[in-house]
Amino acid sequence: MDRFSWSNGLLEINETLVIQQRGVRLYDGDDKAKLDVGVALLSTHRLIWRDVKNHECCIAMPLSQIIFFEEQAAGIGKSAKIVIHLYPVPANKEPGPYQHSKYPYIKLSFKEHGQIEFYRRLTEEMTQKRWESTSLSQPIPTGTSPQVGRKTHAVGIIGIERKIDEINTVCLFTNHNRGHQTLCSALVLLCKMVELSRSIANKIKDKQGDITEDETIRFKSYLLSMGIADPVTRETHGSGTHYHLQLAKQLGDMLQAPLEERGGMMALTEVYCLVNRARGMELLSPEDLVNACKMFESLKLPLRLRVFDSGVMVVQLQSHSEEEMIASALDNVSDKGSLTAEEFAKLLGLSVLLSKERLLLAEKMGHLCRDDSVEGLRFYPNLF
Amino acid sequence: MSFEWPWQHSFPPFFTLQPNVDTRQKQLAAWCSLALTYCRHHKLYTLDVMEAQESPMFNNKKIERKLSMEAIQVVFEELRKKGNLEWLDKNKSRCLVMWRRPEEWGKLIYQWVSKNGMVNTVFTLYELSNGDDTEGEEFHGLEDWMLLRSLQALQAEGKAEIITMDDGKGVKFF
């Protein structure tokens, strides 16, 4: 509550009122604030609260003070709340109702409901950050830098420290309130972490010379495990990272036998299941698998990634012959007069997906034609 | 003489519009040929699309297959492009089937006229299509609109002239 400053509650020239809600009580952290129930107002620049009975009692806080916020559901005898986490008090803050507080967060308790809409609007304003583009006539302590109204990014050590602060707050809150975590907060958390990782990745890229090789490698692997591709290696190596190269070689060895068993071709989904089952831990992501498979050709491995017209992706042995496959498909169909994809699959011991692809390929080459009816899709030798 | 169905008519894929372009071309050619020979055999000069869908031509009950409305339209469009079909309405619900094109009819009629030394004679349309003399000729029983077109084709070639008489139309051959 020590982030608030006394205010006259009047909006500035470029400031717009977004939403207001009656029946809001403020909390300093978990404790009820020494204020009554009032009206909470959200503007493009500030969060304002005014006492309902005593209009002179009005406080405001710039939105840039807010790190993040989340909903707290109502309980028995408890109103729904919005919990707002705040940056440390800026040095140039105007005096307010509290000199200091032991809590880095406040709560808005909605005694007369309205929290859903208020939360939605607050999310919008925090996303759009309109206060950054329109300056107010009065200098308002922004909490990011002493400059008024300009869109500034905290740079250098200070920026990184602030980001670390952010993470700490988020982590603390998470640990403290594990039981109350909503899906929403998890998403907010994730967004912040991803944002952080990206910004640090950029800093590393810039300060390449100042950070040790070891730290860099550690950080890059940290990024990779979070699913963010390393920008540096991608640039220097073009397609694929060192990791994918190694993986491709591994796959080359691992898949040889299973492919031969299955007639030289496996759907990528089958490969994914096979490989991850074998690994047990440190599972592959689908993206990593695809990227590794794309490197088969350049590594001169005897495997190929192939995409059918329908979009189905398979891994096939290079020695695998197309003509043979089509000729055998034609033989089988002629033999039986006609076949559906399911019947063909059973005949060959293949998955229905792959057997259908074979039939479609033979049709494309003009060896088969189709009979599409309510009974299903059946393939015949092309007698036309 | 009963109609002889082509082998395709008992082949289920014949009733599915083939996605392979080459196969489709052959399929459509077979359909066009079947449609024309069927209409010729039954002396059908006009077709109603809805009725056609149920006719044995497009609906083979023995193998439980029939052409979809979409496919029928594709076949008809092929026929139209080849000059064998003409739509009677904008909604494409009825059409004229010319299993012989007007020029071909014109040629047949003219051959008969010159073979019988009847050049420079005037005929009424009725005489040509329904007269005793023409019985046994292929163009006997030809519907009026078709006959007229055939004669118009001949007229364009300078081999005939259509005359309007008191009680209808006639034609003089040169």
Short mmCIF file of N, CA, C and O in Angstrom, two decimals, chain A residues 363-366 368-373 375 378 380-384, chain B residues 7-8 11-14 16-20 23 26-27 63-65:
data_model
loop_
_atom_site.label_atom_id
_atom_site.label_comp_id
_atom_site.label_asym_id
_atom_site.label_seq_id
_atom_site.Cartn_x
_atom_site.Cartn_y
_atom_site.Cartn_z
N GLU A 363 -2.82 -44.60 -57.33
CA GLU A 363 -3.89 -43.93 -58.07
C GLU A 363 -3.33 -42.74 -58.82
O GLU A 363 -3.66 -42.49 -59.98
N LYS A 364 -2.46 -41.99 -58.13
CA LYS A 364 -1.87 -40.81 -58.75
C LYS A 364 -1.08 -41.21 -60.00
O LYS A 364 -1.06 -40.48 -60.99
N MET A 365 -0.43 -42.38 -59.96
CA MET A 365 0.35 -42.85 -61.11
C MET A 365 -0.53 -43.44 -62.18
O MET A 365 -0.04 -43.85 -63.22
N GLY A 366 -1.82 -43.54 -61.88
CA GLY A 366 -2.74 -44.03 -62.90
C GLY A 366 -2.92 -45.53 -62.92
O GLY A 366 -3.56 -46.08 -63.82
N LEU A 368 -4.35 -47.30 -60.37
CA LEU A 368 -5.58 -47.66 -59.68
C LEU A 368 -6.62 -46.57 -59.92
O LEU A 368 -6.28 -45.43 -60.24
N CYS A 369 -7.90 -46.96 -59.76
CA CYS A 369 -8.94 -45.94 -59.77
C CYS A 369 -9.82 -46.19 -58.55
O CYS A 369 -9.73 -47.23 -57.91
N ARG A 370 -10.66 -45.21 -58.20
CA ARG A 370 -11.39 -45.33 -56.95
C ARG A 370 -12.89 -45.48 -57.13
O ARG A 370 -13.47 -45.05 -58.13
N ASP A 371 -13.49 -46.11 -56.14
CA ASP A 371 -14.93 -46.25 -56.09
C ASP A 371 -15.36 -45.68 -54.74
O ASP A 371 -15.12 -46.28 -53.69
N ASP A 372 -15.97 -44.50 -54.79
CA ASP A 372 -16.35 -43.79 -53.57
C ASP A 372 -17.85 -43.86 -53.38
O ASP A 372 -18.59 -43.28 -54.16
N SER A 373 -18.29 -44.61 -52.40
CA SER A 373 -19.74 -44.73 -52.22
C SER A 373 -20.06 -44.73 -50.73
O SER A 373 -19.16 -44.58 -49.91
N GLU A 375 -20.61 -47.15 -49.10
CA GLU A 375 -19.94 -48.31 -48.48
C GLU A 375 -18.50 -48.00 -48.09
O GLU A 375 -17.86 -48.77 -47.40
N ARG A 378 -13.00 -47.52 -52.01
CA ARG A 378 -12.42 -48.78 -52.43
C ARG A 378 -11.58 -48.53 -53.68
O ARG A 378 -11.93 -47.70 -54.51
N TYR A 380 -9.73 -49.97 -57.20
CA TYR A 380 -9.76 -51.01 -58.24
C TYR A 380 -8.58 -50.80 -59.16
O TYR A 380 -8.06 -49.69 -59.28
N PRO A 381 -8.19 -51.86 -59.87
CA PRO A 381 -7.19 -51.64 -60.91
C PRO A 381 -7.80 -50.70 -61.95
O PRO A 381 -9.00 -50.77 -62.23
N ASN A 382 -6.96 -49.82 -62.52
CA ASN A 382 -7.48 -48.84 -63.46
C ASN A 382 -7.73 -49.48 -64.82
O ASN A 382 -6.82 -49.60 -65.63
N LEU A 383 -8.99 -49.87 -65.06
CA LEU A 383 -9.31 -50.53 -66.32
C LEU A 383 -9.70 -49.53 -67.40
O LEU A 383 -9.96 -49.91 -68.54
N PHE A 384 -9.73 -48.26 -67.07
CA PHE A 384 -10.17 -47.25 -68.05
C PHE A 384 -9.17 -47.13 -69.18
O PHE A 384 -7.97 -47.20 -68.98
N TRP B 7 -18.93 -52.12 -70.94
CA TRP B 7 -18.37 -52.79 -69.77
C TRP B 7 -18.24 -51.84 -68.58
O TRP B 7 -18.38 -52.25 -67.42
N GLN B 8 -18.00 -50.55 -68.85
CA GLN B 8 -17.80 -49.61 -67.74
C GLN B 8 -19.04 -49.52 -66.84
O GLN B 8 -18.93 -49.24 -65.66
N PHE B 11 -18.82 -51.41 -63.82
CA PHE B 11 -17.57 -51.20 -63.08
C PHE B 11 -17.81 -50.10 -62.05
O PHE B 11 -17.96 -48.93 -62.43
N PRO B 12 -17.85 -50.42 -60.76
CA PRO B 12 -18.21 -49.44 -59.75
C PRO B 12 -17.45 -48.10 -59.85
O PRO B 12 -18.06 -47.04 -59.71
N PRO B 13 -16.13 -48.11 -60.09
CA PRO B 13 -15.42 -46.83 -60.15
C PRO B 13 -15.96 -45.89 -61.23
O PRO B 13 -15.73 -44.70 -61.18
N PHE B 14 -16.69 -46.46 -62.21
CA PHE B 14 -17.25 -45.63 -63.28
C PHE B 14 -18.17 -44.57 -62.72
O PHE B 14 -18.33 -43.50 -63.31
N THR B 16 -17.81 -43.01 -59.81
CA THR B 16 -17.12 -42.03 -58.96
C THR B 16 -16.27 -41.15 -59.85
O THR B 16 -15.48 -41.67 -60.64
N LEU B 17 -16.42 -39.85 -59.71
CA LEU B 17 -15.63 -38.92 -60.50
C LEU B 17 -14.16 -39.08 -60.10
O LEU B 17 -13.79 -38.85 -58.96
N GLN B 18 -13.33 -39.53 -61.03
CA GLN B 18 -11.94 -39.85 -60.73
C GLN B 18 -11.08 -38.61 -60.52
O GLN B 18 -11.15 -37.68 -61.31
N PRO B 19 -10.29 -38.60 -59.45
CA PRO B 19 -9.42 -37.45 -59.20
C PRO B 19 -8.22 -37.39 -60.14
O PRO B 19 -7.74 -36.32 -60.47
N ASN B 20 -7.72 -38.55 -60.57
CA ASN B 20 -6.58 -38.55 -61.49
C ASN B 20 -7.03 -38.01 -62.84
O ASN B 20 -7.96 -38.52 -63.46
N THR B 23 -7.16 -40.41 -65.90
CA THR B 23 -8.22 -41.39 -65.73
C THR B 23 -9.58 -40.73 -65.94
O THR B 23 -10.47 -41.30 -66.57
N LYS B 26 -10.61 -40.26 -69.57
CA LYS B 26 -11.11 -41.50 -70.20
C LYS B 26 -12.51 -41.83 -69.69
O LYS B 26 -13.38 -42.28 -70.43
N GLN B 27 -12.70 -41.58 -68.40
CA GLN B 27 -14.00 -41.86 -67.79
C GLN B 27 -15.09 -41.02 -68.43
O GLN B 27 -16.15 -41.52 -68.82
N ILE B 63 -25.40 -52.98 -59.36
CA ILE B 63 -24.19 -52.83 -58.54
C ILE B 63 -24.37 -51.75 -57.48
O ILE B 63 -23.44 -51.38 -56.77
N GLU B 64 -25.59 -51.24 -57.38
CA GLU B 64 -25.93 -50.23 -56.37
C GLU B 64 -25.05 -48.99 -56.45
O GLU B 64 -24.52 -48.52 -55.45
N ARG B 65 -24.87 -48.53 -57.67
CA ARG B 65 -24.07 -47.32 -57.82
C ARG B 65 -24.82 -46.35 -58.72
O ARG B 65 -25.45 -46.77 -59.70
#
